[in-house]
mmCIF file of C-alpha atoms in Angstrom:
data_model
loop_
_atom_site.group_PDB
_atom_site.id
_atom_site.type_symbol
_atom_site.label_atom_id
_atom_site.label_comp_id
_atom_site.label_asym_id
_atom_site.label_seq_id
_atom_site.Cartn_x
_atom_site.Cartn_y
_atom_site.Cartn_z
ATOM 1 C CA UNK A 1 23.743 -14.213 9.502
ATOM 2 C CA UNK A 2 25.900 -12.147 11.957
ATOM 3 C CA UNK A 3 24.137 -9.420 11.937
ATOM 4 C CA UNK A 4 21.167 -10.026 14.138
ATOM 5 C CA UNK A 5 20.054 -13.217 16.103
ATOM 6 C CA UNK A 6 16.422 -12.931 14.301
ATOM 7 C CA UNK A 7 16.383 -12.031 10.453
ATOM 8 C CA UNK A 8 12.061 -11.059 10.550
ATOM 9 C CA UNK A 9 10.090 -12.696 7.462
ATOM 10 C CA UNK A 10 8.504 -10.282 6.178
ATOM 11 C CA UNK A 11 5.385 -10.638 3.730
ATOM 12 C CA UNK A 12 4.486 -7.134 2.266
ATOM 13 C CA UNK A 13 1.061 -6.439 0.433
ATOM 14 C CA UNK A 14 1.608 -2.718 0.161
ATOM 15 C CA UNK A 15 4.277 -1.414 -1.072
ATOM 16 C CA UNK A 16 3.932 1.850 0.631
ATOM 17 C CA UNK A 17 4.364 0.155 4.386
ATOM 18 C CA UNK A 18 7.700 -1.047 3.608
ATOM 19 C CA UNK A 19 9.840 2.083 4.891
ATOM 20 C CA UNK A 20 7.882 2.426 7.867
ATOM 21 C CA UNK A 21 8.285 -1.314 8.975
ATOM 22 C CA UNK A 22 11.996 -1.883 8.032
ATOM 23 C CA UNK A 23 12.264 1.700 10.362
ATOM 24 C CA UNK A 24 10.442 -0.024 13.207
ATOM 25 C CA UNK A 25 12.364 -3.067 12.677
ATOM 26 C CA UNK A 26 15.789 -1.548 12.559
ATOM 27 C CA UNK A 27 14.473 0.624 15.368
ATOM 28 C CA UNK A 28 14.676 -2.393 16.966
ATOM 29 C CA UNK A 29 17.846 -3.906 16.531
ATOM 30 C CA UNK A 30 17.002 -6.054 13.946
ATOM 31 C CA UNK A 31 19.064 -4.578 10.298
ATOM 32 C CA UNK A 32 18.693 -7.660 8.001
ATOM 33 C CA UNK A 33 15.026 -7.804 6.533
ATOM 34 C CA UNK A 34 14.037 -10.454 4.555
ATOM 35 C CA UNK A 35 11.074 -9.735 2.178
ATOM 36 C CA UNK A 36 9.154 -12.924 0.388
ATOM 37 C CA UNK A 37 8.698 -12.584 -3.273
ATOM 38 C CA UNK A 38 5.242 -13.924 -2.210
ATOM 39 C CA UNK A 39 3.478 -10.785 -3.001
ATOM 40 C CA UNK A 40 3.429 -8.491 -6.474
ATOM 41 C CA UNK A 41 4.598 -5.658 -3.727
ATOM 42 C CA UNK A 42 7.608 -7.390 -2.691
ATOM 43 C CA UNK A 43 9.767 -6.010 -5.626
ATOM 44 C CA UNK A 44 8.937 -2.539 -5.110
ATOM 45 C CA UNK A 45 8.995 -3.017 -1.091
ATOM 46 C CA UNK A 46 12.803 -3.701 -1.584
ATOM 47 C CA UNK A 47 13.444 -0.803 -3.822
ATOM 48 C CA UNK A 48 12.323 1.455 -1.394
ATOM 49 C CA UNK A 49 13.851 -0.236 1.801
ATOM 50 C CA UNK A 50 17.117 -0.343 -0.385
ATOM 51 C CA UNK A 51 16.277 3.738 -0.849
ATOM 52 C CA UNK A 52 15.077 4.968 1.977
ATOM 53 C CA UNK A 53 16.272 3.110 4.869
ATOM 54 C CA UNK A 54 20.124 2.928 5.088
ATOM 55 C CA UNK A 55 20.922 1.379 8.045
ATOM 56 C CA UNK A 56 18.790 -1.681 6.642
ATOM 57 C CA UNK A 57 20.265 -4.772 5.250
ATOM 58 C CA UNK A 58 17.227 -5.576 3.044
ATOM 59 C CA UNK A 59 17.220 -9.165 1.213
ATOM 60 C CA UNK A 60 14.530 -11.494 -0.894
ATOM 61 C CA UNK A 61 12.991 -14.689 -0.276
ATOM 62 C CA UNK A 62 10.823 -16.648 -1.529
ATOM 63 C CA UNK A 63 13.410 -16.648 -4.267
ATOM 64 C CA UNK A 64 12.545 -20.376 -6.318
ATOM 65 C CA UNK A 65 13.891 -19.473 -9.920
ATOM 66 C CA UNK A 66 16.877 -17.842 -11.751
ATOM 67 C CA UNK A 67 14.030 -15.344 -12.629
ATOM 68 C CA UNK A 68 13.727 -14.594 -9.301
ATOM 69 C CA UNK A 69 17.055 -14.211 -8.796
ATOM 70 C CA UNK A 70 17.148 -11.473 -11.472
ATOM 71 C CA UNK A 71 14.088 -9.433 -10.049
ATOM 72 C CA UNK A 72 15.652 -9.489 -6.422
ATOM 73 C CA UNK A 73 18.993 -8.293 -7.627
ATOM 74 C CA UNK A 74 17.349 -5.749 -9.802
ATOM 75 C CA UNK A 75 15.298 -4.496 -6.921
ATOM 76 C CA UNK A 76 18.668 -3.797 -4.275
ATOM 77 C CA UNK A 77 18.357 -6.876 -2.444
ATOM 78 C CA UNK A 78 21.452 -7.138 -0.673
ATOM 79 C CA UNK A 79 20.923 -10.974 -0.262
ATOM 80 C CA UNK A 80 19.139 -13.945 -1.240
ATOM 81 C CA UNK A 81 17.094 -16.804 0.744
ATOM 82 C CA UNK A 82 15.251 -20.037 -0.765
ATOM 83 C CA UNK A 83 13.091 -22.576 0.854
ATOM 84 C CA UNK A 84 14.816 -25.384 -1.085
ATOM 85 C CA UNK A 85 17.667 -25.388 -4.234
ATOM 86 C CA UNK A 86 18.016 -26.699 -7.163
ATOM 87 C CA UNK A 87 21.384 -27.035 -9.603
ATOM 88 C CA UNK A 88 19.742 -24.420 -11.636
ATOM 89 C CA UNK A 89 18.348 -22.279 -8.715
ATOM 90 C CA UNK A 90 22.176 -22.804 -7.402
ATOM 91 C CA UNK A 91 23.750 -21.589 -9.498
ATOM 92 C CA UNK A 92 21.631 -18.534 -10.316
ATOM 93 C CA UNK A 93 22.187 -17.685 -6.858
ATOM 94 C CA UNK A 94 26.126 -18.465 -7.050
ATOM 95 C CA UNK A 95 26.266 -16.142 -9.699
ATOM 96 C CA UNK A 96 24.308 -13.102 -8.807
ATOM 97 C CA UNK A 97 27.051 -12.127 -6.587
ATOM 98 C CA UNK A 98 25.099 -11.748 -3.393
ATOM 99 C CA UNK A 99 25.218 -13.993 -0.061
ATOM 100 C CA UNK A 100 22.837 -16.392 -0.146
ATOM 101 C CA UNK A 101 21.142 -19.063 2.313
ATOM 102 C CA UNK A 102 19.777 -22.360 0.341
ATOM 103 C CA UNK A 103 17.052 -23.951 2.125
ATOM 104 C CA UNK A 104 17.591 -27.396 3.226
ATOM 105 C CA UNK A 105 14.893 -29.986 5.108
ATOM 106 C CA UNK A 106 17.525 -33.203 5.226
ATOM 107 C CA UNK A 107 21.168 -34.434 5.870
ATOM 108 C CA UNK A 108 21.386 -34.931 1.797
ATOM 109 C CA UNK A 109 20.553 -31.568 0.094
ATOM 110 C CA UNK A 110 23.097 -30.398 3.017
ATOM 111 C CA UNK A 111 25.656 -32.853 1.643
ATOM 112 C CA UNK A 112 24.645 -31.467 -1.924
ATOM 113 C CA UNK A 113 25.618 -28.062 -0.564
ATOM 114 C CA UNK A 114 28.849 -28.509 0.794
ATOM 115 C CA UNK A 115 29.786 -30.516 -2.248
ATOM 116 C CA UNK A 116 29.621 -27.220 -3.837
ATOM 117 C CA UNK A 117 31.533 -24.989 -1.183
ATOM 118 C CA UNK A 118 27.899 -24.106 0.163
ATOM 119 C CA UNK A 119 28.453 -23.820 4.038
ATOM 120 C CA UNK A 120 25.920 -21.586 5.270
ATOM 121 C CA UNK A 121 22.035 -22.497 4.824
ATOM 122 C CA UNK A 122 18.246 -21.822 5.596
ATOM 123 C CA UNK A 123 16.973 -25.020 7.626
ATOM 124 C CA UNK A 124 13.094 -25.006 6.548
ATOM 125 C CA UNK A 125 10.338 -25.729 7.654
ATOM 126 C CA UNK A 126 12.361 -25.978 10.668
ATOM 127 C CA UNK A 127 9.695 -27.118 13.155
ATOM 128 C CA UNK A 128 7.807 -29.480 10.639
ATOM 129 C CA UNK A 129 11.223 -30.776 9.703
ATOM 130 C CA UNK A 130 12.487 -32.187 12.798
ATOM 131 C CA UNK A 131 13.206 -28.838 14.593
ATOM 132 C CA UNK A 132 16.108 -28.037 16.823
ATOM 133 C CA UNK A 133 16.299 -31.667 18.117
ATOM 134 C CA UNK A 134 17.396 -32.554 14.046
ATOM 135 C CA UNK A 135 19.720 -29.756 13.639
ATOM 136 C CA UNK A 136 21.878 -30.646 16.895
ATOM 137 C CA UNK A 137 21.845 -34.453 15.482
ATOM 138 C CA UNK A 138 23.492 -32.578 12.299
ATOM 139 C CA UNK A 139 25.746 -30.912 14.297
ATOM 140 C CA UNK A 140 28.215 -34.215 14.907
ATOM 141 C CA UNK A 141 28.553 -35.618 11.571
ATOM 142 C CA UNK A 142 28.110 -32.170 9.380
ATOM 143 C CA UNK A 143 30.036 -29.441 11.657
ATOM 144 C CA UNK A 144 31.060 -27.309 8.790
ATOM 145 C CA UNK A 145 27.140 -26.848 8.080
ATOM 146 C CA UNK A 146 25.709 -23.553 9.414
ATOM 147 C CA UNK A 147 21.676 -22.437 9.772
ATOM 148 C CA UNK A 148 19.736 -20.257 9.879
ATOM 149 C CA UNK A 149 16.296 -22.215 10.963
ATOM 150 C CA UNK A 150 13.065 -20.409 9.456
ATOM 151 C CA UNK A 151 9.202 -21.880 9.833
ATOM 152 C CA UNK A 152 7.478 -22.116 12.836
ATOM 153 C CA UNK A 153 9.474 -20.394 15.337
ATOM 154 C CA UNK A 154 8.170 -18.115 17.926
ATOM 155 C CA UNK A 155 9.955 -15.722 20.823
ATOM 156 C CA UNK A 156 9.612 -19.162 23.222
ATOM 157 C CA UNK A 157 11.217 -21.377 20.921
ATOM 158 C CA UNK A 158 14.071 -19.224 19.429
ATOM 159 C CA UNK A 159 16.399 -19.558 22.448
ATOM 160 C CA UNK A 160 16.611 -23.618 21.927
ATOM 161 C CA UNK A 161 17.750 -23.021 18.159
ATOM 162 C CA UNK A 162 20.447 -20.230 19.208
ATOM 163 C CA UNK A 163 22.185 -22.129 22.176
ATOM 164 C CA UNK A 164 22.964 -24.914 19.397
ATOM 165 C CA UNK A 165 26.914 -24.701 17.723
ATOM 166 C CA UNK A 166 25.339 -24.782 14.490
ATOM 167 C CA UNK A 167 22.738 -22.209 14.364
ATOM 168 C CA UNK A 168 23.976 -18.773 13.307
ATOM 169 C CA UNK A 169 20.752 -17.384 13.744
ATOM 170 C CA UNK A 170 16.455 -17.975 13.008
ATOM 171 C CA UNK A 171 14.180 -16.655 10.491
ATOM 172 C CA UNK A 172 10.842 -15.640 12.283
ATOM 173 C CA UNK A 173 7.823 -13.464 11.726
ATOM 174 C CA UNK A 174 6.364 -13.536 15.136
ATOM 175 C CA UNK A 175 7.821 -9.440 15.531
ATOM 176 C CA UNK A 176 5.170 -9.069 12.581
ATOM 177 C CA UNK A 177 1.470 -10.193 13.732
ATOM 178 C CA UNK A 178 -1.210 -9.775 11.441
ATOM 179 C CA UNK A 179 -2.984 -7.168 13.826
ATOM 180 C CA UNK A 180 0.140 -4.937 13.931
ATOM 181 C CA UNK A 181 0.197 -4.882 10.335
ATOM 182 C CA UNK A 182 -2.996 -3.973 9.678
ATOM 183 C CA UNK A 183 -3.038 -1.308 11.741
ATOM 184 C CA UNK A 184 -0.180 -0.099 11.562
ATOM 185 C CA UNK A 185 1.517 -0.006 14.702
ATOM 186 C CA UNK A 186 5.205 0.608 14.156
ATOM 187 C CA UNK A 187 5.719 0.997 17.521
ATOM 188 C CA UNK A 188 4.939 -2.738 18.230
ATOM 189 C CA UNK A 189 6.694 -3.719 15.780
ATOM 190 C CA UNK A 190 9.848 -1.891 17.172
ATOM 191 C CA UNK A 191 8.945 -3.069 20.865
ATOM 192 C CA UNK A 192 8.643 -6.897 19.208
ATOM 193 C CA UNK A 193 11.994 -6.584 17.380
ATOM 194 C CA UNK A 194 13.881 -5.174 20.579
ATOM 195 C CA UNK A 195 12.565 -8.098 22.583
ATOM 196 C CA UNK A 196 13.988 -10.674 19.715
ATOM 197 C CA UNK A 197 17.423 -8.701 19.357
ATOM 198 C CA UNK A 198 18.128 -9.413 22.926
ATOM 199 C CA UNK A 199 18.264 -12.730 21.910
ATOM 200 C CA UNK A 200 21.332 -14.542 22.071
ATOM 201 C CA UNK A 201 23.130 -16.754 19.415
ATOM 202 C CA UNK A 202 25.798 -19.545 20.877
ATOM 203 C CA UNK A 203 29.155 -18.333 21.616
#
């Protein structure tokens, strides 16, 4: 969570694009990648990040099973994000020996969490869920709760999450359109990712 005030969401539908994005990416400033297990590519995309890019910190997401858990540690991941957790899920992820961010949508699952020395956690969907209003109501009663907000944020909207005490960093995509993608355009991608590393997390 330290690493970078953006960790980019990445969804990856060929394998073989995954070097040349995390490059751009880290290019830009921004070192921890998170790739979705939403694709059958995403296992192989984080091989070859973990190979092949070294100045990456490559993780997996999307990660809803102790299955999952396996596959991503299998694959390098270097850590672990879920939109939501589970006792099971929990403890698959306590055990695989990798940092990890739980997701969380309510003042309850992040009770459940600290209840089990979980202090750090993936707020999602962060805008559907209340957004950064709902995290700095958190902030008074749940201090010790840290987040890294992930689902509808943008380059506008980013700032209002990071100036709050309890926001570590965001999750985003927007340093990743669909256009870029397709045709390949590292070079926006790096330009995108520079302009969300200047961001600034709280003091």
């Amino acid at each position: 969570m330290g690493l970078a005030p953006v960790i980019p969401v990445v969804v990856i539908d060929d394998a073989a694009d995954a070097v040349p994005l995390a490059r751009a990416l880290v290019a830009g400033g921004l070192p921890a990648i998170e790739v979705t297990l939403r694709t059958p590519a995403a296992p192989d995309a984080i091989r070859a990040i973990a190979a092949e890019v070294p100045d990456a910190v490559v993780g997996a997401g999307t990660v809803l099973n102790p299955r999952d858990v396996r596959t991503s540690v299998a694959a390098g991941a270097r850590f672990l994000v879920s939109p939501g957790w589970t006792e099971r899920l929990l403890g698959a992820l306590q055990g695989s020996g990798l940092p990890f961010l739980p997701g969380v949508s309510s003042a309850s699952e992040v009770l459940g969490l600290l209840e089990h020395g979980v202090h750090e956690m993936k707020f999602f969907p962060a805008e559907a869920a209340g957004g950064a209003g709902y995290l700095r109501a958190l902030s008074a009663p749940l201090p010790q709760a840290r987040f890294c907000p992930t689902g509808g944020i943008g380059l506008a909207s980013a700032p209002t999450y990071l100036a709050l005490p309890n926001v570590a960093c965001v999750g985003g995509s927007w340093m990743l359109p669909a256009d870029a993608l397709r045709a390949r355009d590292w070079s926006r991608v790096e330009h995108l990712a520079r302009e969300a590393a200047a961001l600034a997390p709280a003091a």
